[in-house]
JSON list of C-alpha atoms in Angstrom, two decimals:
[
{"chain": "M", "resi": 6, "resn": "ASN", "atom": "CA", "xyz": [13.69, 10.54, -7.08]},
{"chain": "M", "resi": 7, "resn": "PHE", "atom": "CA", "xyz": [16.18, 7.57, -6.24]},
{"chain": "M", "resi": 8, "resn": "TYR", "atom": "CA", "xyz": [17.20, 5.29, -9.05]},
{"chain": "M", "resi": 9, "resn": "GLU", "atom": "CA", "xyz": [19.46, 2.16, -8.56]},
{"chain": "M", "resi": 10, "resn": "SER", "atom": "CA", "xyz": [20.65, 3.47, -5.14]},
{"chain": "M", "resi": 11, "resn": "THR", "atom": "CA", "xyz": [20.74, 2.61, -1.41]},
{"chain": "M", "resi": 12, "resn": "VAL", "atom": "CA", "xyz": [18.60, 4.81, 0.36]},
{"chain": "M", "resi": 13, "resn": "GLU", "atom": "CA", "xyz": [18.20, 5.47, 4.11]},
{"chain": "M", "resi": 14, "resn": "ILE", "atom": "CA", "xyz": [15.63, 8.21, 5.15]},
{"chain": "M", "resi": 15, "resn": "ARG", "atom": "CA", "xyz": [15.17, 9.05, 8.83]},
{"chain": "M", "resi": 16, "resn": "GLN", "atom": "CA", "xyz": [13.30, 11.75, 10.53]},
{"chain": "M", "resi": 17, "resn": "CYS", "atom": "CA", "xyz": [12.48, 13.49, 7.20]},
{"chain": "M", "resi": 18, "resn": "ALA", "atom": "CA", "xyz": [9.40, 15.24, 5.96]},
{"chain": "M", "resi": 19, "resn": "PHE", "atom": "CA", "xyz": [8.26, 15.57, 2.33]},
{"chain": "M", "resi": 20, "resn": "LEU", "atom": "CA", "xyz": [5.70, 18.29, 2.06]},
{"chain": "M", "resi": 21, "resn": "LYS", "atom": "CA", "xyz": [3.69, 20.20, -0.54]},
{"chain": "M", "resi": 22, "resn": "ASN", "atom": "CA", "xyz": [5.21, 18.62, -3.40]},
{"chain": "M", "resi": 23, "resn": "HIS", "atom": "CA", "xyz": [3.83, 19.52, -6.84]},
{"chain": "M", "resi": 24, "resn": "CYS", "atom": "CA", "xyz": [5.56, 16.73, -8.72]},
{"chain": "M", "resi": 25, "resn": "GLU", "atom": "CA", "xyz": [3.92, 13.55, -9.56]},
{"chain": "M", "resi": 26, "resn": "ASP", "atom": "CA", "xyz": [5.03, 11.40, -6.60]},
{"chain": "M", "resi": 27, "resn": "ALA", "atom": "CA", "xyz": [6.29, 13.10, -3.56]},
{"chain": "M", "resi": 28, "resn": "LEU", "atom": "CA", "xyz": [9.01, 10.30, -3.13]},
{"chain": "M", "resi": 29, "resn": "ASN", "atom": "CA", "xyz": [9.82, 7.98, -5.93]},
{"chain": "M", "resi": 30, "resn": "ILE", "atom": "CA", "xyz": [12.19, 5.07, -5.60]},
{"chain": "M", "resi": 31, "resn": "ILE", "atom": "CA", "xyz": [13.10, 2.63, -8.50]},
{"chain": "M", "resi": 32, "resn": "ARG", "atom": "CA", "xyz": [15.26, -0.56, -8.57]},
{"chain": "M", "resi": 33, "resn": "SER", "atom": "CA", "xyz": [16.72, 0.35, -5.03]},
{"chain": "M", "resi": 34, "resn": "GLU", "atom": "CA", "xyz": [16.95, -0.90, -1.56]},
{"chain": "M", "resi": 35, "resn": "PHE", "atom": "CA", "xyz": [15.65, 1.44, 1.02]},
{"chain": "M", "resi": 36, "resn": "PHE", "atom": "CA", "xyz": [14.85, 2.04, 4.72]},
{"chain": "M", "resi": 37, "resn": "ILE", "atom": "CA", "xyz": [12.32, 4.71, 5.82]},
{"chain": "M", "resi": 38, "resn": "MET", "atom": "CA", "xyz": [12.10, 5.39, 9.57]},
{"chain": "M", "resi": 39, "resn": "ASP", "atom": "CA", "xyz": [10.11, 8.12, 11.54]},
{"chain": "M", "resi": 40, "resn": "SER", "atom": "CA", "xyz": [9.20, 10.33, 8.67]},
{"chain": "M", "resi": 41, "resn": "LYS", "atom": "CA", "xyz": [6.20, 12.01, 7.16]},
{"chain": "M", "resi": 42, "resn": "ILE", "atom": "CA", "xyz": [4.88, 12.70, 3.58]},
{"chain": "M", "resi": 43, "resn": "ALA", "atom": "CA", "xyz": [2.01, 15.21, 3.31]},
{"chain": "M", "resi": 44, "resn": "ASP", "atom": "CA", "xyz": [0.19, 17.53, 0.74]},
{"chain": "M", "resi": 45, "resn": "THR", "atom": "CA", "xyz": [1.25, 15.81, -2.55]},
{"chain": "M", "resi": 46, "resn": "PHE", "atom": "CA", "xyz": [-0.20, 16.19, -6.00]},
{"chain": "M", "resi": 47, "resn": "ALA", "atom": "CA", "xyz": [-0.34, 12.62, -6.82]},
{"chain": "M", "resi": 48, "resn": "ASP", "atom": "CA", "xyz": [1.19, 9.47, -4.83]},
{"chain": "M", "resi": 49, "resn": "GLY", "atom": "CA", "xyz": [2.81, 9.93, -1.61]},
{"chain": "M", "resi": 50, "resn": "LEU", "atom": "CA", "xyz": [5.64, 6.95, -1.90]},
{"chain": "M", "resi": 51, "resn": "ASP", "atom": "CA", "xyz": [5.98, 5.18, -5.22]},
{"chain": "M", "resi": 52, "resn": "ALA", "atom": "CA", "xyz": [8.42, 2.36, -5.06]},
{"chain": "M", "resi": 53, "resn": "ASP", "atom": "CA", "xyz": [8.95, 0.22, -8.26]},
{"chain": "M", "resi": 54, "resn": "PHE", "atom": "CA", "xyz": [11.19, -2.83, -8.20]},
{"chain": "M", "resi": 55, "resn": "CYS", "atom": "CA", "xyz": [12.51, -2.13, -4.73]},
{"chain": "M", "resi": 56, "resn": "GLU", "atom": "CA", "xyz": [13.46, -4.22, -1.57]},
{"chain": "M", "resi": 57, "resn": "GLY", "atom": "CA", "xyz": [12.64, -2.02, 1.33]},
{"chain": "M", "resi": 58, "resn": "LYS", "atom": "CA", "xyz": [11.56, -1.47, 4.99]},
{"chain": "M", "resi": 59, "resn": "ILE", "atom": "CA", "xyz": [9.38, 1.18, 6.42]},
{"chain": "M", "resi": 60, "resn": "ASP", "atom": "CA", "xyz": [8.99, 1.80, 10.23]},
{"chain": "M", "resi": 61, "resn": "ASN", "atom": "CA", "xyz": [6.81, 4.55, 11.50]},
{"chain": "M", "resi": 62, "resn": "LEU", "atom": "CA", "xyz": [5.63, 6.66, 8.30]},
{"chain": "M", "resi": 63, "resn": "THR", "atom": "CA", "xyz": [2.83, 8.96, 8.28]},
{"chain": "M", "resi": 64, "resn": "ILE", "atom": "CA", "xyz": [1.29, 9.95, 4.98]},
{"chain": "M", "resi": 65, "resn": "SER", "atom": "CA", "xyz": [-1.61, 12.51, 4.64]},
{"chain": "M", "resi": 66, "resn": "ASP", "atom": "CA", "xyz": [-3.43, 14.45, 1.92]},
{"chain": "M", "resi": 67, "resn": "THR", "atom": "CA", "xyz": [-2.31, 12.64, -1.22]},
{"chain": "M", "resi": 68, "resn": "GLY", "atom": "CA", "xyz": [-3.92, 13.50, -4.45]},
{"chain": "M", "resi": 69, "resn": "ASN", "atom": "CA", "xyz": [-3.64, 9.91, -5.52]},
{"chain": "M", "resi": 70, "resn": "ASP", "atom": "CA", "xyz": [-2.34, 6.65, -3.50]},
{"chain": "M", "resi": 71, "resn": "ALA", "atom": "CA", "xyz": [-0.77, 7.17, -0.17]},
{"chain": "M", "resi": 72, "resn": "ILE", "atom": "CA", "xyz": [1.72, 4.19, -1.04]},
{"chain": "M", "resi": 73, "resn": "ASP", "atom": "CA", "xyz": [2.00, 2.49, -4.42]},
{"chain": "M", "resi": 74, "resn": "PHE", "atom": "CA", "xyz": [4.41, -0.47, -4.72]},
{"chain": "M", "resi": 75, "resn": "SER", "atom": "CA", "xyz": [5.21, -2.42, -8.13]},
{"chain": "M", "resi": 76, "resn": "GLY", "atom": "CA", "xyz": [7.31, -5.53, -8.29]},
{"chain": "M", "resi": 77, "resn": "SER", "atom": "CA", "xyz": [8.77, -4.73, -4.89]},
{"chain": "M", "resi": 78, "resn": "TRP", "atom": "CA", "xyz": [9.53, -6.80, -1.73]},
{"chain": "M", "resi": 79, "resn": "ILE", "atom": "CA", "xyz": [8.67, -4.49, 1.30]},
{"chain": "M", "resi": 80, "resn": "ASN", "atom": "CA", "xyz": [8.30, -4.98, 4.96]},
{"chain": "M", "resi": 81, "resn": "ILE", "atom": "CA", "xyz": [6.24, -2.22, 6.82]},
{"chain": "M", "resi": 82, "resn": "SER", "atom": "CA", "xyz": [6.08, -2.18, 10.74]},
{"chain": "M", "resi": 83, "resn": "LYS", "atom": "CA", "xyz": [3.97, 0.87, 11.23]},
{"chain": "M", "resi": 84, "resn": "ILE", "atom": "CA", "xyz": [2.19, 3.04, 8.72]},
{"chain": "M", "resi": 85, "resn": "ASP", "atom": "CA", "xyz": [-0.56, 5.85, 9.37]},
{"chain": "M", "resi": 86, "resn": "ILE", "atom": "CA", "xyz": [-2.47, 7.11, 6.37]},
{"chain": "M", "resi": 87, "resn": "HIS", "atom": "CA", "xyz": [-4.88, 10.19, 6.41]},
{"chain": "M", "resi": 88, "resn": "ARG", "atom": "CA", "xyz": [-6.99, 11.30, 3.42]},
{"chain": "M", "resi": 89, "resn": "ALA", "atom": "CA", "xyz": [-5.66, 9.44, 0.31]},
{"chain": "M", "resi": 90, "resn": "GLY", "atom": "CA", "xyz": [-7.22, 10.65, -2.92]},
{"chain": "M", "resi": 91, "resn": "ASP", "atom": "CA", "xyz": [-7.31, 6.89, -4.01]},
{"chain": "M", "resi": 92, "resn": "LYS", "atom": "CA", "xyz": [-5.81, 3.97, -2.31]},
{"chain": "M", "resi": 93, "resn": "GLY", "atom": "CA", "xyz": [-4.34, 3.89, 0.95]},
{"chain": "M", "resi": 94, "resn": "ILE", "atom": "CA", "xyz": [-1.97, 1.00, 0.27]},
{"chain": "M", "resi": 95, "resn": "SER", "atom": "CA", "xyz": [-1.69, -0.32, -3.45]},
{"chain": "M", "resi": 96, "resn": "VAL", "atom": "CA", "xyz": [0.59, -3.17, -4.56]},
{"chain": "M", "resi": 97, "resn": "GLY", "atom": "CA", "xyz": [0.74, -4.72, -8.08]},
{"chain": "M", "resi": 98, "resn": "GLU", "atom": "CA", "xyz": [2.92, -6.46, -10.65]},
{"chain": "M", "resi": 99, "resn": "GLU", "atom": "CA", "xyz": [4.02, -9.32, -8.48]},
{"chain": "M", "resi": 100, "resn": "ALA", "atom": "CA", "xyz": [4.76, -7.45, -5.29]},
{"chain": "M", "resi": 101, "resn": "HIS", "atom": "CA", "xyz": [5.18, -9.03, -1.94]},
{"chain": "M", "resi": 102, "resn": "ILE", "atom": "CA", "xyz": [4.28, -6.82, 0.90]},
{"chain": "M", "resi": 103, "resn": "ASN", "atom": "CA", "xyz": [4.15, -7.50, 4.59]},
{"chain": "M", "resi": 104, "resn": "VAL", "atom": "CA", "xyz": [2.49, -4.90, 6.86]},
{"chain": "M", "resi": 105, "resn": "ALA", "atom": "CA", "xyz": [2.55, -5.20, 10.61]},
{"chain": "M", "resi": 106, "resn": "SER", "atom": "CA", "xyz": [0.29, -2.39, 11.50]},
{"chain": "M", "resi": 107, "resn": "ALA", "atom": "CA", "xyz": [-1.65, -0.02, 9.46]},
{"chain": "M", "resi": 108, "resn": "TYR", "atom": "CA", "xyz": [-4.25, 2.82, 10.19]},
{"chain": "M", "resi": 109, "resn": "ILE", "atom": "CA", "xyz": [-6.06, 4.18, 7.03]},
{"chain": "M", "resi": 110, "resn": "ASN", "atom": "CA", "xyz": [-8.50, 7.07, 7.60]},
{"chain": "M", "resi": 111, "resn": "ASP", "atom": "CA", "xyz": [-10.49, 8.59, 4.62]},
{"chain": "M", "resi": 112, "resn": "ALA", "atom": "CA", "xyz": [-9.52, 6.80, 1.44]},
{"chain": "M", "resi": 113, "resn": "VAL", "atom": "CA", "xyz": [-11.54, 5.69, -1.65]},
{"chain": "M", "resi": 114, "resn": "ILE", "atom": "CA", "xyz": [-10.02, 2.11, -1.28]},
{"chain": "M", "resi": 115, "resn": "GLY", "atom": "CA", "xyz": [-8.24, 1.11, 1.98]},
{"chain": "M", "resi": 116, "resn": "VAL", "atom": "CA", "xyz": [-5.81, -1.70, 0.55]},
{"chain": "M", "resi": 117, "resn": "ALA", "atom": "CA", "xyz": [-5.68, -3.01, -2.83]},
{"chain": "M", "resi": 118, "resn": "SER", "atom": "CA", "xyz": [-3.62, -5.90, -4.33]},
{"chain": "M", "resi": 119, "resn": "LYS", "atom": "CA", "xyz": [-3.13, -6.30, -8.02]},
{"chain": "M", "resi": 120, "resn": "ASP", "atom": "CA", "xyz": [-1.51, -8.50, -10.73]},
{"chain": "M", "resi": 121, "resn": "LEU", "atom": "CA", "xyz": [-0.16, -11.62, -8.98]},
{"chain": "M", "resi": 122, "resn": "SER", "atom": "CA", "xyz": [0.84, -9.52, -5.92]},
{"chain": "M", "resi": 123, "resn": "LEU", "atom": "CA", "xyz": [0.65, -10.84, -2.25]},
{"chain": "M", "resi": 124, "resn": "LEU", "atom": "CA", "xyz": [-0.21, -8.29, 0.58]},
{"chain": "M", "resi": 125, "resn": "LYS", "atom": "CA", "xyz": [-0.10, -9.83, 3.98]},
{"chain": "M", "resi": 126, "resn": "ILE", "atom": "CA", "xyz": [-1.34, -7.68, 6.87]},
{"chain": "M", "resi": 127, "resn": "ASN", "atom": "CA", "xyz": [-1.09, -8.73, 10.42]},
{"chain": "M", "resi": 128, "resn": "LEU", "atom": "CA", "xyz": [-3.36, -5.63, 11.70]},
{"chain": "M", "resi": 129, "resn": "VAL", "atom": "CA", "xyz": [-5.17, -2.89, 9.80]},
{"chain": "M", "resi": 130, "resn": "ASN", "atom": "CA", "xyz": [-7.71, -0.46, 11.05]},
{"chain": "M", "resi": 131, "resn": "MET", "atom": "CA", "xyz": [-9.80, 1.53, 8.44]},
{"chain": "M", "resi": 132, "resn": "VAL", "atom": "CA", "xyz": [-12.09, 4.47, 8.88]},
{"chain": "M", "resi": 133, "resn": "ASN", "atom": "CA", "xyz": [-13.99, 6.53, 6.36]},
{"chain": "M", "resi": 134, "resn": "CYS", "atom": "CA", "xyz": [-13.29, 4.46, 3.20]},
{"chain": "M", "resi": 135, "resn": "GLN", "atom": "CA", "xyz": [-15.58, 3.59, 0.42]},
{"chain": "M", "resi": 136, "resn": "GLN", "atom": "CA", "xyz": [-14.08, 0.29, -0.16]},
{"chain": "M", "resi": 137, "resn": "GLY", "atom": "CA", "xyz": [-11.98, -1.82, 2.36]},
{"chain": "M", "resi": 138, "resn": "PHE", "atom": "CA", "xyz": [-10.07, -4.47, 0.51]},
{"chain": "M", "resi": 139, "resn": "ALA", "atom": "CA", "xyz": [-9.84, -4.90, -3.40]},
{"chain": "M", "resi": 140, "resn": "ALA", "atom": "CA", "xyz": [-7.97, -7.71, -5.06]},
{"chain": "M", "resi": 141, "resn": "TYR", "atom": "CA", "xyz": [-7.97, -7.80, -9.00]},
{"chain": "M", "resi": 142, "resn": "GLN", "atom": "CA", "xyz": [-6.15, -8.29, -12.18]},
{"chain": "M", "resi": 143, "resn": "LYS", "atom": "CA", "xyz": [-5.41, -5.06, -14.02]},
{"chain": "M", "resi": 144, "resn": "LYS", "atom": "CA", "xyz": [-2.93, -5.75, -16.64]},
{"chain": "M", "resi": 145, "resn": "PRO", "atom": "CA", "xyz": [-3.44, -8.70, -19.14]},
{"chain": "M", "resi": 146, "resn": "GLU", "atom": "CA", "xyz": [-0.06, -9.95, -18.76]},
{"chain": "M", "resi": 147, "resn": "PHE", "atom": "CA", "xyz": [-0.46, -10.73, -15.09]},
{"chain": "M", "resi": 148, "resn": "GLY", "atom": "CA", "xyz": [-2.95, -12.63, -13.09]},
{"chain": "M", "resi": 149, "resn": "PRO", "atom": "CA", "xyz": [-5.21, -12.38, -10.13]},
{"chain": "M", "resi": 150, "resn": "ALA", "atom": "CA", "xyz": [-3.95, -10.97, -6.84]},
{"chain": "M", "resi": 151, "resn": "ARG", "atom": "CA", "xyz": [-4.22, -12.04, -2.93]},
{"chain": "M", "resi": 152, "resn": "ILE", "atom": "CA", "xyz": [-4.57, -10.36, 0.31]},
{"chain": "M", "resi": 153, "resn": "GLU", "atom": "CA", "xyz": [-4.02, -12.26, 3.64]},
{"chain": "M", "resi": 154, "resn": "VAL", "atom": "CA", "xyz": [-5.58, -10.29, 6.82]},
{"chain": "M", "resi": 155, "resn": "LYS", "atom": "CA", "xyz": [-4.89, -11.62, 10.28]},
{"chain": "M", "resi": 156, "resn": "ARG", "atom": "CA", "xyz": [-6.65, -8.88, 12.20]},
{"chain": "M", "resi": 157, "resn": "TYR", "atom": "CA", "xyz": [-8.59, -5.81, 11.10]},
{"chain": "M", "resi": 158, "resn": "GLY", "atom": "CA", "xyz": [-10.98, -3.15, 12.24]},
{"chain": "M", "resi": 159, "resn": "VAL", "atom": "CA", "xyz": [-13.44, -1.09, 10.30]},
{"chain": "M", "resi": 160, "resn": "GLU", "atom": "CA", "xyz": [-15.63, 1.70, 10.88]},
{"chain": "M", "resi": 161, "resn": "LYS", "atom": "CA", "xyz": [-17.82, 3.74, 8.21]},
{"chain": "M", "resi": 162, "resn": "VAL", "atom": "CA", "xyz": [-16.50, 1.48, 5.49]},
{"chain": "M", "resi": 163, "resn": "ASP", "atom": "CA", "xyz": [-19.14, 1.23, 2.67]},
{"chain": "M", "resi": 164, "resn": "ARG", "atom": "CA", "xyz": [-18.09, -2.11, 1.25]},
{"chain": "M", "resi": 165, "resn": "LEU", "atom": "CA", "xyz": [-15.78, -4.47, 2.92]},
{"chain": "M", "resi": 166, "resn": "TYR", "atom": "CA", "xyz": [-14.18, -6.19, 0.03]},
{"chain": "M", "resi": 167, "resn": "LEU", "atom": "CA", "xyz": [-14.32, -6.41, -3.94]},
{"chain": "M", "resi": 168, "resn": "LEU", "atom": "CA", "xyz": [-12.67, -9.36, -5.53]},
{"chain": "M", "resi": 169, "resn": "ASP", "atom": "CA", "xyz": [-12.14, -9.83, -9.22]},
{"chain": "M", "resi": 170, "resn": "LYS", "atom": "CA", "xyz": [-12.33, -13.44, -10.69]},
{"chain": "M", "resi": 171, "resn": "ASN", "atom": "CA", "xyz": [-9.98, -15.70, -9.09]},
{"chain": "M", "resi": 172, "resn": "SER", "atom": "CA", "xyz": [-8.38, -13.06, -6.81]},
{"chain": "M", "resi": 173, "resn": "GLU", "atom": "CA", "xyz": [-8.41, -14.14, -3.15]},
{"chain": "M", "resi": 174, "resn": "LEU", "atom": "CA", "xyz": [-8.96, -12.64, 0.26]},
{"chain": "M", "resi": 175, "resn": "LEU", "atom": "CA", "xyz": [-8.21, -14.54, 3.41]},
{"chain": "M", "resi": 176, "resn": "LEU", "atom": "CA", "xyz": [-10.00, -12.44, 5.95]},
{"chain": "M", "resi": 177, "resn": "VAL", "atom": "CA", "xyz": [-8.85, -13.80, 9.52]},
{"chain": "M", "resi": 178, "resn": "ASP", "atom": "CA", "xyz": [-9.99, -17.25, 9.11]},
{"chain": "M", "resi": 179, "resn": "LYS", "atom": "CA", "xyz": [-12.42, -17.02, 5.96]},
{"chain": "M", "resi": 180, "resn": "GLU", "atom": "CA", "xyz": [-11.08, -17.63, 2.64]},
{"chain": "M", "resi": 181, "resn": "ILE", "atom": "CA", "xyz": [-13.07, -15.74, -0.18]},
{"chain": "M", "resi": 182, "resn": "VAL", "atom": "CA", "xyz": [-12.39, -16.13, -3.84]},
{"chain": "M", "resi": 183, "resn": "GLY", "atom": "CA", "xyz": [-13.67, -13.82, -6.53]},
{"chain": "M", "resi": 184, "resn": "GLU", "atom": "CA", "xyz": [-16.16, -14.96, -9.02]}
]
């Protein structure tokens, strides 16, 4: 756990955690580089109300979400996710997340944006996911969410997207609004 701290993590492994989140960062500024999170009870990385950068992070075998951001501003250059128990990338509570490159293999939902969040993805490849993209309002005090995707690839994805009313998905050059 890191709370109201400046955090820099390089070449670290967080393995076989039995706590709720393997790495939990709150109201902090962080940088994570060349690291790994694996075999976690719940979320791999949970960051709430943070500003951060991630470069080359691998997350595997999480009991819940691989990464979960709430109210945060995060830039991700490269992330690899394998066997997420729920969502590969989950953002909520007015988060603004930019992802340059993501690979997600075996998740219930590949990427989800909730509650007035904006998730921008340059490139994502998803394999073996029940759901590709999901955007919705979860909490009544917020509103719909948005996902913008420039390039993507899918293989063995049961349903490409699911959008709640007024949530939006810009998929390459196609604008889709939930009804």
